[in-house]
């Protein structure tokens, strides 16, 4: 276990599929947007999935990302409001990612994970991404707000996600950042 800056950690792990558990506080956006901003500075294609693209673009501008100047490299991907619709479309979006250039992806998951069928399906999706990840040149960060996962499913779901990622970040405003790498 190491305590450090999450954005610095993401830059240090090279091509990786990372699960990011957070409390959806201000430091969450600092980490996500900082990761995207560094990628844009390196001329990498940066993808951010969200249910609210307009709000994210506004927040990115406030964070200091020049979204207009970066329009060729910054890709905001609108995801459906309903998990069932997301589950159908996400693997197709992953298949469309560029394979010939460096990328950064922040895939946000603000759905309510309140049933075993939802957590099982999300774990399946994450495993499919992991299985095909070796074709991508970059980092894929799967962002989950822990409070959106019901208490009775939380331990089970977190353990399921560990199987399909190469590193884990736990970050809360209260406790700071902890990172783990997996074999």
JSON list of C-alpha atoms in Angstrom, two decimals, residues 13-135:
[
{"chain": "A", "resi": 13, "resn": "UNK", "atom": "CA", "xyz": [1.72, 2.72, -14.22]},
{"chain": "A", "resi": 14, "resn": "UNK", "atom": "CA", "xyz": [1.97, 2.97, -18.01]},
{"chain": "A", "resi": 15, "resn": "UNK", "atom": "CA", "xyz": [-0.66, 1.05, -19.97]},
{"chain": "A", "resi": 16, "resn": "UNK", "atom": "CA", "xyz": [-3.04, -0.21, -17.34]},
{"chain": "A", "resi": 17, "resn": "UNK", "atom": "CA", "xyz": [-6.65, -1.03, -16.58]},
{"chain": "A", "resi": 18, "resn": "UNK", "atom": "CA", "xyz": [-7.29, 0.66, -13.23]},
{"chain": "A", "resi": 19, "resn": "UNK", "atom": "CA", "xyz": [-10.33, 0.62, -10.95]},
{"chain": "A", "resi": 20, "resn": "UNK", "atom": "CA", "xyz": [-10.85, 3.88, -9.08]},
{"chain": "A", "resi": 21, "resn": "UNK", "atom": "CA", "xyz": [-13.10, 3.84, -5.99]},
{"chain": "A", "resi": 22, "resn": "UNK", "atom": "CA", "xyz": [-13.94, 7.25, -4.58]},
{"chain": "A", "resi": 23, "resn": "UNK", "atom": "CA", "xyz": [-16.40, 9.29, -2.53]},
{"chain": "A", "resi": 24, "resn": "UNK", "atom": "CA", "xyz": [-17.33, 11.65, -5.41]},
{"chain": "A", "resi": 25, "resn": "UNK", "atom": "CA", "xyz": [-15.82, 14.64, -3.63]},
{"chain": "A", "resi": 26, "resn": "UNK", "atom": "CA", "xyz": [-13.86, 17.53, -5.12]},
{"chain": "A", "resi": 27, "resn": "UNK", "atom": "CA", "xyz": [-10.67, 15.45, -5.18]},
{"chain": "A", "resi": 28, "resn": "UNK", "atom": "CA", "xyz": [-12.43, 12.94, -7.45]},
{"chain": "A", "resi": 29, "resn": "UNK", "atom": "CA", "xyz": [-12.77, 15.52, -10.21]},
{"chain": "A", "resi": 30, "resn": "UNK", "atom": "CA", "xyz": [-9.24, 16.79, -9.52]},
{"chain": "A", "resi": 31, "resn": "UNK", "atom": "CA", "xyz": [-7.97, 13.26, -10.14]},
{"chain": "A", "resi": 32, "resn": "UNK", "atom": "CA", "xyz": [-10.12, 12.51, -13.18]},
{"chain": "A", "resi": 33, "resn": "UNK", "atom": "CA", "xyz": [-9.66, 15.90, -14.85]},
{"chain": "A", "resi": 34, "resn": "UNK", "atom": "CA", "xyz": [-5.98, 16.07, -13.90]},
{"chain": "A", "resi": 35, "resn": "UNK", "atom": "CA", "xyz": [-5.46, 12.72, -15.61]},
{"chain": "A", "resi": 36, "resn": "UNK", "atom": "CA", "xyz": [-7.26, 13.96, -18.75]},
{"chain": "A", "resi": 37, "resn": "UNK", "atom": "CA", "xyz": [-5.41, 17.30, -18.72]},
{"chain": "A", "resi": 38, "resn": "UNK", "atom": "CA", "xyz": [-1.99, 15.59, -18.58]},
{"chain": "A", "resi": 39, "resn": "UNK", "atom": "CA", "xyz": [-3.00, 13.35, -21.47]},
{"chain": "A", "resi": 40, "resn": "UNK", "atom": "CA", "xyz": [-4.07, 16.30, -23.60]},
{"chain": "A", "resi": 41, "resn": "UNK", "atom": "CA", "xyz": [-0.75, 18.02, -22.84]},
{"chain": "A", "resi": 42, "resn": "UNK", "atom": "CA", "xyz": [0.98, 14.89, -24.19]},
{"chain": "A", "resi": 43, "resn": "UNK", "atom": "CA", "xyz": [-1.22, 14.99, -27.32]},
{"chain": "A", "resi": 44, "resn": "UNK", "atom": "CA", "xyz": [-3.03, 11.77, -26.36]},
{"chain": "A", "resi": 45, "resn": "UNK", "atom": "CA", "xyz": [-6.63, 11.01, -27.26]},
{"chain": "A", "resi": 46, "resn": "UNK", "atom": "CA", "xyz": [-8.64, 11.39, -24.05]},
{"chain": "A", "resi": 47, "resn": "UNK", "atom": "CA", "xyz": [-12.09, 9.91, -23.53]},
{"chain": "A", "resi": 48, "resn": "UNK", "atom": "CA", "xyz": [-14.44, 10.69, -20.67]},
{"chain": "A", "resi": 49, "resn": "UNK", "atom": "CA", "xyz": [-17.78, 8.91, -20.31]},
{"chain": "A", "resi": 50, "resn": "UNK", "atom": "CA", "xyz": [-20.61, 10.72, -18.60]},
{"chain": "A", "resi": 51, "resn": "UNK", "atom": "CA", "xyz": [-24.36, 11.00, -18.40]},
{"chain": "A", "resi": 52, "resn": "UNK", "atom": "CA", "xyz": [-24.05, 14.80, -18.52]},
{"chain": "A", "resi": 53, "resn": "UNK", "atom": "CA", "xyz": [-21.55, 16.00, -21.19]},
{"chain": "A", "resi": 54, "resn": "UNK", "atom": "CA", "xyz": [-22.47, 19.69, -20.86]},
{"chain": "A", "resi": 55, "resn": "UNK", "atom": "CA", "xyz": [-21.76, 19.73, -17.12]},
{"chain": "A", "resi": 56, "resn": "UNK", "atom": "CA", "xyz": [-18.46, 17.85, -17.59]},
{"chain": "A", "resi": 57, "resn": "UNK", "atom": "CA", "xyz": [-17.28, 20.28, -20.30]},
{"chain": "A", "resi": 58, "resn": "UNK", "atom": "CA", "xyz": [-18.14, 23.22, -18.02]},
{"chain": "A", "resi": 59, "resn": "UNK", "atom": "CA", "xyz": [-16.27, 21.62, -15.11]},
{"chain": "A", "resi": 60, "resn": "UNK", "atom": "CA", "xyz": [-13.27, 20.81, -17.30]},
{"chain": "A", "resi": 61, "resn": "UNK", "atom": "CA", "xyz": [-13.07, 24.45, -18.42]},
{"chain": "A", "resi": 62, "resn": "UNK", "atom": "CA", "xyz": [-13.24, 25.57, -14.77]},
{"chain": "A", "resi": 63, "resn": "UNK", "atom": "CA", "xyz": [-10.46, 23.06, -14.01]},
{"chain": "A", "resi": 64, "resn": "UNK", "atom": "CA", "xyz": [-8.27, 24.72, -16.65]},
{"chain": "A", "resi": 65, "resn": "UNK", "atom": "CA", "xyz": [-8.69, 22.39, -19.62]},
{"chain": "A", "resi": 66, "resn": "UNK", "atom": "CA", "xyz": [-8.97, 24.29, -22.90]},
{"chain": "A", "resi": 67, "resn": "UNK", "atom": "CA", "xyz": [-11.76, 22.15, -24.33]},
{"chain": "A", "resi": 68, "resn": "UNK", "atom": "CA", "xyz": [-11.94, 24.11, -27.60]},
{"chain": "A", "resi": 69, "resn": "UNK", "atom": "CA", "xyz": [-8.23, 23.87, -28.36]},
{"chain": "A", "resi": 70, "resn": "UNK", "atom": "CA", "xyz": [-8.30, 20.19, -27.43]},
{"chain": "A", "resi": 71, "resn": "UNK", "atom": "CA", "xyz": [-11.40, 19.33, -29.45]},
{"chain": "A", "resi": 72, "resn": "UNK", "atom": "CA", "xyz": [-9.51, 16.94, -31.77]},
{"chain": "A", "resi": 73, "resn": "UNK", "atom": "CA", "xyz": [-8.15, 14.96, -28.83]},
{"chain": "A", "resi": 74, "resn": "UNK", "atom": "CA", "xyz": [-10.89, 15.32, -26.19]},
{"chain": "A", "resi": 75, "resn": "UNK", "atom": "CA", "xyz": [-13.82, 12.94, -26.62]},
{"chain": "A", "resi": 76, "resn": "UNK", "atom": "CA", "xyz": [-16.76, 13.26, -24.26]},
{"chain": "A", "resi": 77, "resn": "UNK", "atom": "CA", "xyz": [-18.90, 10.13, -24.62]},
{"chain": "A", "resi": 78, "resn": "UNK", "atom": "CA", "xyz": [-22.50, 10.39, -23.50]},
{"chain": "A", "resi": 79, "resn": "UNK", "atom": "CA", "xyz": [-23.69, 7.29, -21.72]},
{"chain": "A", "resi": 80, "resn": "UNK", "atom": "CA", "xyz": [-27.31, 6.30, -21.10]},
{"chain": "A", "resi": 81, "resn": "UNK", "atom": "CA", "xyz": [-29.14, 7.13, -17.90]},
{"chain": "A", "resi": 82, "resn": "UNK", "atom": "CA", "xyz": [-30.20, 3.51, -17.37]},
{"chain": "A", "resi": 83, "resn": "UNK", "atom": "CA", "xyz": [-27.63, 0.85, -16.50]},
{"chain": "A", "resi": 84, "resn": "UNK", "atom": "CA", "xyz": [-29.32, -1.70, -18.76]},
{"chain": "A", "resi": 85, "resn": "UNK", "atom": "CA", "xyz": [-28.80, 0.58, -21.78]},
{"chain": "A", "resi": 86, "resn": "UNK", "atom": "CA", "xyz": [-25.20, 1.29, -20.73]},
{"chain": "A", "resi": 87, "resn": "UNK", "atom": "CA", "xyz": [-24.51, -2.39, -20.39]},
{"chain": "A", "resi": 88, "resn": "UNK", "atom": "CA", "xyz": [-25.59, -2.88, -24.01]},
{"chain": "A", "resi": 89, "resn": "UNK", "atom": "CA", "xyz": [-23.51, -0.05, -25.49]},
{"chain": "A", "resi": 90, "resn": "UNK", "atom": "CA", "xyz": [-20.22, 0.13, -23.56]},
{"chain": "A", "resi": 91, "resn": "UNK", "atom": "CA", "xyz": [-18.38, -2.79, -25.14]},
{"chain": "A", "resi": 92, "resn": "UNK", "atom": "CA", "xyz": [-19.13, -1.36, -28.60]},
{"chain": "A", "resi": 93, "resn": "UNK", "atom": "CA", "xyz": [-17.59, 1.95, -27.50]},
{"chain": "A", "resi": 94, "resn": "UNK", "atom": "CA", "xyz": [-14.48, 0.16, -26.25]},
{"chain": "A", "resi": 95, "resn": "UNK", "atom": "CA", "xyz": [-14.16, -1.58, -29.63]},
{"chain": "A", "resi": 96, "resn": "UNK", "atom": "CA", "xyz": [-14.18, 1.85, -31.33]},
{"chain": "A", "resi": 97, "resn": "UNK", "atom": "CA", "xyz": [-11.19, 3.19, -29.35]},
{"chain": "A", "resi": 98, "resn": "UNK", "atom": "CA", "xyz": [-8.14, 4.00, -31.49]},
{"chain": "A", "resi": 99, "resn": "UNK", "atom": "CA", "xyz": [-5.55, 1.24, -31.49]},
{"chain": "A", "resi": 100, "resn": "UNK", "atom": "CA", "xyz": [-2.77, 3.19, -33.18]},
{"chain": "A", "resi": 101, "resn": "UNK", "atom": "CA", "xyz": [-2.34, 6.15, -30.82]},
{"chain": "A", "resi": 102, "resn": "UNK", "atom": "CA", "xyz": [-1.91, 6.74, -27.10]},
{"chain": "A", "resi": 103, "resn": "UNK", "atom": "CA", "xyz": [-5.18, 7.07, -25.23]},
{"chain": "A", "resi": 104, "resn": "UNK", "atom": "CA", "xyz": [-6.56, 7.83, -21.80]},
{"chain": "A", "resi": 105, "resn": "UNK", "atom": "CA", "xyz": [-10.05, 6.80, -20.77]},
{"chain": "A", "resi": 106, "resn": "UNK", "atom": "CA", "xyz": [-12.02, 7.73, -17.68]},
{"chain": "A", "resi": 107, "resn": "UNK", "atom": "CA", "xyz": [-15.16, 5.64, -17.63]},
{"chain": "A", "resi": 108, "resn": "UNK", "atom": "CA", "xyz": [-17.54, 6.90, -14.96]},
{"chain": "A", "resi": 109, "resn": "UNK", "atom": "CA", "xyz": [-20.15, 4.64, -13.37]},
{"chain": "A", "resi": 110, "resn": "UNK", "atom": "CA", "xyz": [-22.72, 6.63, -11.41]},
{"chain": "A", "resi": 111, "resn": "UNK", "atom": "CA", "xyz": [-25.42, 4.00, -11.59]},
{"chain": "A", "resi": 112, "resn": "UNK", "atom": "CA", "xyz": [-27.03, 2.61, -8.47]},
{"chain": "A", "resi": 113, "resn": "UNK", "atom": "CA", "xyz": [-25.48, -0.82, -7.95]},
{"chain": "A", "resi": 114, "resn": "UNK", "atom": "CA", "xyz": [-28.22, -2.31, -5.83]},
{"chain": "A", "resi": 115, "resn": "UNK", "atom": "CA", "xyz": [-28.67, -5.87, -7.11]},
{"chain": "A", "resi": 116, "resn": "UNK", "atom": "CA", "xyz": [-26.50, -8.89, -7.72]},
{"chain": "A", "resi": 117, "resn": "UNK", "atom": "CA", "xyz": [-27.58, -8.94, -11.37]},
{"chain": "A", "resi": 118, "resn": "UNK", "atom": "CA", "xyz": [-26.27, -5.38, -11.89]},
{"chain": "A", "resi": 119, "resn": "UNK", "atom": "CA", "xyz": [-22.99, -5.98, -10.10]},
{"chain": "A", "resi": 120, "resn": "UNK", "atom": "CA", "xyz": [-22.51, -9.31, -11.89]},
{"chain": "A", "resi": 121, "resn": "UNK", "atom": "CA", "xyz": [-23.16, -7.68, -15.27]},
{"chain": "A", "resi": 122, "resn": "UNK", "atom": "CA", "xyz": [-20.76, -4.82, -14.50]},
{"chain": "A", "resi": 123, "resn": "UNK", "atom": "CA", "xyz": [-18.10, -7.33, -13.44]},
{"chain": "A", "resi": 124, "resn": "UNK", "atom": "CA", "xyz": [-18.64, -9.19, -16.75]},
{"chain": "A", "resi": 125, "resn": "UNK", "atom": "CA", "xyz": [-18.24, -5.96, -18.72]},
{"chain": "A", "resi": 126, "resn": "UNK", "atom": "CA", "xyz": [-15.04, -5.11, -16.85]},
{"chain": "A", "resi": 127, "resn": "UNK", "atom": "CA", "xyz": [-13.64, -8.59, -17.54]},
{"chain": "A", "resi": 128, "resn": "UNK", "atom": "CA", "xyz": [-14.39, -8.19, -21.27]},
{"chain": "A", "resi": 129, "resn": "UNK", "atom": "CA", "xyz": [-12.53, -4.86, -21.25]},
{"chain": "A", "resi": 130, "resn": "UNK", "atom": "CA", "xyz": [-9.60, -6.50, -19.45]},
{"chain": "A", "resi": 131, "resn": "UNK", "atom": "CA", "xyz": [-9.52, -9.40, -21.89]},
{"chain": "A", "resi": 132, "resn": "UNK", "atom": "CA", "xyz": [-9.16, -7.02, -24.86]},
{"chain": "A", "resi": 133, "resn": "UNK", "atom": "CA", "xyz": [-7.12, -4.35, -23.08]},
{"chain": "A", "resi": 134, "resn": "UNK", "atom": "CA", "xyz": [-3.74, -5.52, -24.41]},
{"chain": "A", "resi": 135, "resn": "UNK", "atom": "CA", "xyz": [-4.71, -4.05, -27.83]}
]
